[in-house]
mmCIF file of C-alpha atoms in Angstrom:
data_model
loop_
_atom_site.group_PDB
_atom_site.id
_atom_site.type_symbol
_atom_site.label_atom_id
_atom_site.label_comp_id
_atom_site.label_asym_id
_atom_site.label_seq_id
_atom_site.Cartn_x
_atom_site.Cartn_y
_atom_site.Cartn_z
ATOM 1 C CA MET A 1 2.701 46.442 47.237
ATOM 2 C CA ASP A 2 -0.075 44.238 48.607
ATOM 3 C CA LEU A 3 1.725 42.631 51.578
ATOM 4 C CA ASN A 4 -0.904 39.888 51.998
ATOM 5 C CA ALA A 5 -0.445 38.855 48.369
ATOM 6 C CA LEU A 6 3.342 38.967 48.764
ATOM 7 C CA ASN A 7 3.165 36.835 51.909
ATOM 8 C CA ALA A 8 1.059 34.260 50.014
ATOM 9 C CA VAL A 9 3.609 34.199 47.183
ATOM 10 C CA VAL A 10 6.517 33.758 49.615
ATOM 11 C CA VAL A 11 4.738 30.842 51.301
ATOM 12 C CA ALA A 12 3.817 29.202 47.964
ATOM 13 C CA ALA A 13 7.358 29.530 46.610
ATOM 14 C CA LYS A 14 8.998 28.199 49.773
ATOM 15 C CA GLN A 15 6.508 25.311 49.935
ATOM 16 C CA ALA A 16 7.204 24.375 46.311
ATOM 17 C CA CYS A 17 10.985 24.667 46.447
ATOM 18 C CA TYR A 18 12.894 23.525 49.527
ATOM 19 C CA VAL A 19 10.052 21.715 51.265
ATOM 20 C CA GLY A 20 8.549 20.337 48.042
ATOM 21 C CA GLY A 21 11.813 19.301 46.420
ATOM 22 C CA GLY A 22 11.396 22.116 43.851
ATOM 23 C CA GLU A 23 12.732 22.680 40.392
ATOM 24 C CA LYS A 24 16.520 22.791 40.282
ATOM 25 C CA SER A 25 18.091 25.393 38.041
ATOM 26 C CA ALA A 26 21.529 26.002 36.621
ATOM 27 C CA SER A 27 23.861 27.560 39.162
ATOM 28 C CA SER A 28 23.456 31.342 39.186
ATOM 29 C CA ARG A 29 26.839 31.800 40.889
ATOM 30 C CA GLN A 30 29.877 29.551 40.836
ATOM 31 C CA GLY A 31 29.274 26.688 43.272
ATOM 32 C CA SER A 32 25.696 27.633 44.186
ATOM 33 C CA HIS A 33 22.692 25.318 44.363
ATOM 34 C CA ASP A 34 19.588 26.980 42.935
ATOM 35 C CA LEU A 35 15.865 26.236 43.142
ATOM 36 C CA VAL A 36 13.315 28.217 41.142
ATOM 37 C CA TRP A 37 9.550 28.726 41.064
ATOM 38 C CA SER A 38 7.212 30.931 39.071
ATOM 39 C CA GLN A 39 3.513 31.680 38.929
ATOM 40 C CA GLY A 40 1.991 34.321 36.693
ATOM 41 C CA PRO A 41 4.029 37.539 37.083
ATOM 42 C CA TRP A 42 5.939 36.178 40.120
ATOM 43 C CA ARG A 43 9.380 34.523 40.012
ATOM 44 C CA TYR A 44 11.402 33.119 42.932
ATOM 45 C CA ARG A 45 14.966 31.859 43.272
ATOM 46 C CA ASP A 46 16.617 30.243 46.282
ATOM 47 C CA SER A 47 20.380 30.204 45.766
ATOM 48 C CA TYR A 48 22.674 28.763 48.436
ATOM 49 C CA PHE A 49 26.170 27.456 49.080
ATOM 50 C CA GLY A 50 27.187 24.545 51.263
ATOM 51 C CA GLY A 51 25.431 21.558 52.745
ATOM 52 C CA THR A 52 25.838 20.743 56.427
ATOM 53 C CA ASP A 53 26.576 24.415 57.077
ATOM 54 C CA PHE A 54 25.152 26.703 54.400
ATOM 55 C CA LEU A 55 24.433 30.284 53.431
ATOM 56 C CA GLY A 56 21.894 31.521 50.932
ATOM 57 C CA GLN A 57 19.523 34.103 49.573
ATOM 58 C CA GLU A 58 15.942 33.912 48.364
ATOM 59 C CA THR A 59 14.646 36.565 45.960
ATOM 60 C CA ILE A 60 11.185 37.299 44.554
ATOM 61 C CA TRP A 61 10.526 39.305 41.399
ATOM 62 C CA LEU A 62 7.218 40.789 40.321
ATOM 63 C CA ASP A 63 7.431 40.954 36.537
ATOM 64 C CA ALA A 64 11.105 41.895 36.039
ATOM 65 C CA GLU A 65 11.523 43.878 39.272
ATOM 66 C CA PRO A 66 13.105 42.358 42.395
ATOM 67 C CA VAL A 67 10.668 43.180 45.217
ATOM 68 C CA TRP A 68 11.632 40.960 48.172
ATOM 69 C CA ALA A 69 14.661 39.058 49.458
ATOM 70 C CA MET A 70 15.782 37.043 52.455
ATOM 71 C CA ASN A 71 19.273 35.932 53.545
ATOM 72 C CA TYR A 72 19.981 32.941 55.765
ATOM 73 C CA HIS A 73 22.862 31.059 57.399
ATOM 74 C CA GLY A 74 22.338 27.578 58.846
ATOM 75 C CA PHE A 75 24.740 25.428 60.837
ATOM 76 C CA ILE A 76 25.074 22.221 62.829
ATOM 77 C CA LEU A 77 26.224 23.087 66.347
ATOM 78 C CA ARG A 78 26.308 19.597 67.837
ATOM 79 C CA PRO A 79 27.104 16.884 65.268
ATOM 80 C CA ASP A 80 27.053 14.385 68.121
ATOM 81 C CA LEU A 81 23.305 15.123 68.513
ATOM 82 C CA ILE A 82 22.063 15.788 64.967
ATOM 83 C CA ASP A 83 23.462 15.513 61.458
ATOM 84 C CA ALA A 84 22.511 17.334 58.255
ATOM 85 C CA GLN A 85 20.159 14.578 57.076
ATOM 86 C CA ARG A 86 18.122 14.470 60.305
ATOM 87 C CA ALA A 87 18.118 18.272 60.559
ATOM 88 C CA GLY A 88 16.869 18.526 56.974
ATOM 89 C CA GLU A 89 14.117 15.967 57.585
ATOM 90 C CA THR A 90 12.996 17.844 60.690
ATOM 91 C CA ILE A 91 13.038 21.231 58.975
ATOM 92 C CA LYS A 92 11.079 20.052 55.926
ATOM 93 C CA VAL A 93 8.253 18.532 57.973
ATOM 94 C CA ALA A 94 8.123 21.460 60.427
ATOM 95 C CA LEU A 95 8.127 24.083 57.673
ATOM 96 C CA SER A 96 5.479 22.181 55.733
ATOM 97 C CA ALA A 97 3.235 22.387 58.810
ATOM 98 C CA MET A 98 3.955 26.126 59.215
ATOM 99 C CA TYR A 99 3.331 26.854 55.528
ATOM 100 C CA ALA A 100 0.014 24.978 55.765
ATOM 101 C CA GLU A 101 -1.020 27.763 58.158
ATOM 102 C CA GLY A 102 -0.320 30.297 55.360
ATOM 103 C CA ARG A 103 2.762 31.831 56.967
ATOM 104 C CA PHE A 104 6.539 31.590 56.955
ATOM 105 C CA LEU A 105 7.490 33.650 59.993
ATOM 106 C CA GLY A 106 8.012 32.465 63.555
ATOM 107 C CA GLY A 107 6.160 31.812 66.692
ATOM 108 C CA PHE A 108 6.122 28.162 65.663
ATOM 109 C CA THR A 109 7.133 24.939 67.421
ATOM 110 C CA TRP A 110 7.018 21.382 66.080
ATOM 111 C CA VAL A 111 8.247 18.175 67.727
ATOM 112 C CA GLY A 112 9.462 15.205 65.695
ATOM 113 C CA PRO A 113 11.626 12.107 66.030
ATOM 114 C CA HIS A 114 14.921 14.036 65.732
ATOM 115 C CA GLY A 115 14.117 16.936 68.038
ATOM 116 C CA GLU A 116 12.063 20.029 68.724
ATOM 117 C CA TYR A 117 11.951 22.633 65.943
ATOM 118 C CA VAL A 118 11.450 26.212 67.143
ATOM 119 C CA ASP A 119 11.120 29.286 64.916
ATOM 120 C CA LYS A 120 11.078 32.779 66.432
ATOM 121 C CA SER A 121 11.015 36.033 64.519
ATOM 122 C CA THR A 122 10.185 39.701 64.700
ATOM 123 C CA GLY A 123 8.531 41.772 62.000
ATOM 124 C CA ALA A 124 6.414 40.876 59.003
ATOM 125 C CA VAL A 125 6.969 40.085 55.328
ATOM 126 C CA ASP A 126 8.098 43.664 54.619
ATOM 127 C CA LEU A 127 10.926 43.693 57.248
ATOM 128 C CA PHE A 128 11.855 40.769 59.500
ATOM 129 C CA SER A 129 14.579 38.778 61.221
ATOM 130 C CA GLY A 130 14.536 35.516 63.077
ATOM 131 C CA GLU A 131 16.089 32.239 64.045
ATOM 132 C CA GLU A 132 15.134 28.607 63.654
ATOM 133 C CA THR A 133 16.555 26.057 66.046
ATOM 134 C CA ILE A 134 16.418 22.313 66.562
ATOM 135 C CA TYR A 135 16.767 21.185 70.162
ATOM 136 C CA CYS A 136 17.844 17.603 70.783
ATOM 137 C CA SER A 137 16.932 16.458 74.295
ATOM 138 C CA GLY A 138 16.851 20.132 75.326
ATOM 139 C CA THR A 139 20.245 21.002 73.798
ATOM 140 C CA LYS A 140 20.574 23.291 70.781
ATOM 141 C CA GLY A 141 21.941 21.080 68.001
ATOM 142 C CA TYR A 142 21.153 23.158 64.905
ATOM 143 C CA GLY A 143 20.578 26.848 64.218
ATOM 144 C CA LEU A 144 19.709 29.146 61.348
ATOM 145 C CA ARG A 145 19.528 32.932 61.331
ATOM 146 C CA TYR A 146 17.556 34.826 58.716
ATOM 147 C CA SER A 147 16.536 38.354 57.781
ATOM 148 C CA GLY A 148 14.872 40.099 54.900
ATOM 149 C CA GLY A 149 12.077 42.197 53.540
ATOM 150 C CA LEU A 150 11.019 44.477 50.724
ATOM 151 C CA ILE A 151 13.420 45.740 48.087
ATOM 152 C CA LYS A 152 12.678 49.329 47.101
ATOM 153 C CA PRO A 153 14.150 51.310 44.202
#
């Protein structure tokens, strides 16, 4: 597996779907919200449950083989400081800036009108974990934990 090519596919799919308002698909599981993307032999699906607090999984297939996946759980910690709409606005703009750098993993900070977005992670596209946070006036108002990597037969 060419990890640089995979990283580029992950970034393109994420940019097109959540950040770009991607193509919605029929629910793959009862109650899930699904976004899909494809390009050549690559397919991507982001399937999640919830809204303000949510849990989901992203999967990438090369031809018909699943090759990569990521799980995530996001939550509002301080609804008195930030709500789902403002958190979503912050995340979309921050992630768009990170994806413009050709990456999706941490070591990234962005400041906007609703707070400071911070993403920290360890690892690379093949095996990683991390956390994204929105701080409102220095207080953690939103958090998301994620992990993922290659799928091997």
